[in-house]
Amino acid sequence: MKMLINVAETVVADALRGMAAAHPELVVDVDHRVIVRRDAPVEGKVALISGGGSGHEPLHGGFVGPGMLSAACPGEVFTSPVPDQMARAAAAAVDSGAGVLFIVKNYTGDVLNFDMAAELAEDEGIQVAKVLVNDDVAVTDSLYTAGRRGTGATLFVEKIAGAAADEGQPLGQVEAIGRQVNENSRSFGVALSACTTPAKGSPTFDLPPGELELGIGIHGEPGRERRAMMTSGEIADFSVGAILDDMTPRNPVLVLVNSMGGTPLLELYGFNAEVQRVLSERGVAVARTLVGNYVTSLDMAGASVTLCQVDEELLRLWDAPVKTPGLRWGM
Amino acid sequence: MKMLINVAETVVADALRGMAAAHPELVVDVDHRVIVRRDAPVEGKVALISGGGSGHEPLHGGFVGPGMLSAACPGEVFTSPVPDQMARAAAAAVDSGAGVLFIVKNYTGDVLNFDMAAELAEDEGIQVAKVLVNDDVAVTDSLYTAGRRGTGATLFVEKIAGAAADEGQPLGQVEAIGRQVNENSRSFGVALSACTTPAKGSPTFDLPPGELELGIGIHGEPGRERRAMMTSGEIADFSVGAILDDMTPRNPVLVLVNSMGGTPLLELYGFNAEVQRVLSERGVAVARTLVGNYVTSLDMAGASVTLCQVDEELLRLWDAPVKTPGLRWGM
Amino acid sequence: MLDAAFFRRWMTATAASVDREAERLTALDSPIGDADHGSNLQRGFHAVTAELEKEDPQTPGAVLTLAGRHLISTVGGASGPLYGTLLRRTGKALGDAGEVSEAEFAQALRAGVDAVMTLGGAAPGDKTMIDSLVPAVDALSDGFTAARAAAEEGALATTPLQARKGRASYLGERSIGHQDPGATSSALLIAALTEAAGE
Amino acid sequence: MLDAAFFRRWMTATAASVDREAERLTALDSPIGDADHGSNLQRGFHAVTAELEKEDPQTPGAVLTLAGRHLISTVGGASGPLYGTLLRRTGKALGDAGEVSEAEFAQALRAGVDAVMTLGGAAPGDKTMIDSLVPAVDALSDGFTAARAAAEEGALATTPLQARKGRASYLGERSIGHQDPGATSSALLIAALTEAAGE
Ligand SMILES: Nc1ncnc2c1ncn2[C@@H]1O[C@H](COP(=O)(O)OP(=O)(O)O)[C@@H](O)[C@H]1O
Ligand SMILES: Nc1ncnc2c1ncn2[C@@H]1O[C@H](COP(=O)(O)OP(=O)(O)O)[C@@H](O)[C@H]1O
Ligand SMILES: [Mg+2]
Ligand SMILES: [Mg+2]
Ligand SMILES: [Mg+2]
Ligand SMILES: [Mg+2]
């Protein structure tokens, strides 16, 4: 599998250099792998820090900026960042008093590394709270697993908690809002092809023509189940169905129809039409819809759907201005 | 090649339905294939209308909105729209007095269909001007070809002329600005893989592992030349070199580092780092950089570089607020 | 003499052969184009046959102008305006006669082909539909079967050419060695004349 | 007795065998993981050997705590904190003695493995590195070679298991039939003890 890279070893560093050049409004520390808002630390403002393996762009680095994250810590491709990165980000992004909120996708590696970073930051006298994102309904019997994965809902948590933090809400409240968003969110993803990591150089699994993987995560792992290829409409029925089996929204929802990276926008918009059809058939009201590449898995073809129930307050925070490379409106 | 679609025949209609659902701020006429700003026609404002084959999303439909296009006309995949679409768009989007500017990529089909549409619109008493976009330096001996293709510069023309139109500048001046932007722009693209059209269902050409195509367009055609695979740095040297062989910028440039669709953002940012290195080595000053999926070719892996020389006035218009699904800032 | 029914049969026969050959036309449009020629013409000729049913035009000229108009408003791409113009101008040249002779048709078709050359700027040898249309028109005085053979030969003869018009031209020398999809579909159009005539 | 030089040799030998086996570890991490285990450990053990050169720690405990610290700050993923904790806790349990007996080392390593189980929450049979580390520690009283055999057997025995920790667990029953990459790298770590001892 060909890639537009120099060598596998420098992929993340190269991308950070390119990000620095494209986004002078961010401070990109290529050596220490931390991306920080240029205006940080903002006095009295809770700092939001997230991070995770690279390969999911624009998540997380592309969501740093006013109205969203204070800082992001990119690991190697599909590899959680190390604690030093988050500790450094906390020191750089945080106003000593207000504290920092870690937004952590629920993977063993992410949890362990952020926990260790929290210890380091607390040693420096920084107050740390944490929101764990675990929205993926494809992981069912979570008693016998590492629990549900964090996927598309991460965007909702980062955006909505980010808006609350930018309004000056205190740490406990920003944390509570982040948790509420996560609890209100569910995702389901499918793959039409595997992705290729730079380190491996070939697809992470074999998917014959005529088959698809249902219930995939965002790290090139196979899903829960392999089936004969389905139409866009059938995939929407299955994906939205899996979500609604697990949650019955009483309030309107935010809808994220997300490409895993390799599925073009033309197909993705068509898939959105089917997702909206299923939602309307199931009586779910839609408040806002976002269609695009947001939480990707390198070049994987496929898509995921995330729904997030919102009350008026969460919707207000969703609509609040945001100015990041990956998500921008109102400023 | 698997696709997230229902059937090939409905791909464009399905995408338009999905676009309508995601973007209530646009009027999407699925039957007649016209996407119009909800506030159109704006009194006294020149209407900007573009269009072309589908498969290049977000171009053009994703660039409809305040500060950019008044309307877009999507054809079938890689097939120029028909004259009726542009005539309908002109009637819907235009204030009778101010006139309409067609922004047309230089392909035989696009030129012929827009010309026929201009006749239809003029029959209705609408004044029509046209900017032809032809920025692709890969097409060299244009005496013996259909001339240079229109690719990445389309975004610059649509944005900058769109800003001028929204300021209320008259048709002749908006047209002149559009032409100036096109004349100041050059592009070059490479493919690491072919794309797959829904109608054909298999890649449009064979590209063995270990080879790439240099000088490709945005319609899945092979390029001018096939070579052994190159590094990101070498591709940047070649692509920027081809552009600078053809244009010596005196002013700073806008840089568009564009994914053909299948190349993920992680790689694209890394490629941007190399593009910026070459520009700095060649003494070209960079005013702004845009990195992402903007003028795509379905799922093709690869990237293109577009440079556009800007003086202070063009830069001011570039920076002016824009509010479209695909490009948004300042509002 | 050729009446409106003949020209309707021509269009129906063309639609049927485009349906049969659509995949091949798209395949020819892959190495040197954008892989849509077959589906473009299918869409267009489906519309043409449906509209002929609906509007039921009564003269040769009306049949062809109607067909041309609908090709223009349904095909898109380069071939839509070009084929649309071909049929529309041919139809216009036929005027409103209820029947026309083969010689009148040959003359009208030449006017149509001339209009395509004016519109698209292509000359014979540029590796386009012109390379089968021009020989076909030249041979038409010897009958439909001769025209068909000339068109087919013209289409085959595009293979060694380097394209100078249309998107194949972007490939430069790499366009050599591939048969032009538009010349191939033009040969189908001309061949359909023999079917319409029952030859 | 085992001195600081022995533990340095252990780390160097581990680094070398991780280098040799990196592709295989990543390949094992493909069907049931995310295809990074080999490159993760390579990055970590390169850092460890470089830092051991630079800082030149003088006691067994210092060697292992330094190694563990650098694994934590360079590997990332699940294996970084887990292997880092393993070595750091083992090192801490060794205190600041200049030399330790094999029995003392076995006891310290058990403390390290216990810490990994506490941190990661995995028990034997969950298809993780624990499945080769626990049998290795149990066998350590019979010498390094016995520990190595036990670790390798433990790694092989993960194949029929269904994963209950780590990202392989997301696959449910589909994780059955694949050897766990972390158990495999643990076996390399334990095997490197025999190399360090010159056995
Ligand atoms: N300028 C031209 N004059 C005559 N025929 C042309 C011209 N440009 C293209 N063609 C014909 O059109 C054919 C391509 O048609 P089609 O694939 O439907 O359109 P597009 O190239 O827009 O995708 C070519 O094979 C060629 O025969
Ligand atoms: N909770 C856990 N306890 C013990 N070992 C674990 C746990 N989770 C994962 N592992 C081990 O880590 C290995 C994966 O390591 P690696 O691929 O480097 O990290 P990641 O899974 O984050 O990509 C697994 O094969 C397994 O042996
Ligand atoms: Mg990993
Ligand atoms: Mg076309
Ligand atoms: Mg074509
Ligand atoms: Mg892994």
Coordinates of C-alpha atoms and ligand atoms in Angstrom, one line a residue, chain A residues 53 76-80 110 219, chain D residues 29 33-37 40 76-78 167, ligand 3:
Chain A
G53 CA -3.0 7.8 18.9
E76 CA 2.3 7.5 17.4
V77 CA -0.1 6.1 14.8
F78 CA -2.8 4.2 16.8
T79 CA -0.7 4.4 20.0
S80 CA -1.8 6.3 23.0
D110 CA -5.3 5.9 26.8
H219 CA -7.9 1.5 15.1
Chain D
D29 CA -1.2 -7.3 16.6
G33 CA -5.3 -5.5 17.6
D34 CA -4.0 -2.3 15.9
A35 CA -0.8 -3.4 14.4
D36 CA 1.6 -1.4 16.5
H37 CA 3.0 -3.7 19.2
N40 CA 5.9 0.3 20.2
G76 CA 2.6 4.8 25.0
G77 CA -0.3 2.4 24.2
A78 CA -1.3 -0.2 26.7
R167 CA -8.3 -4.3 22.4
Ligands
MG3 MG -2.0 0.9 19.9

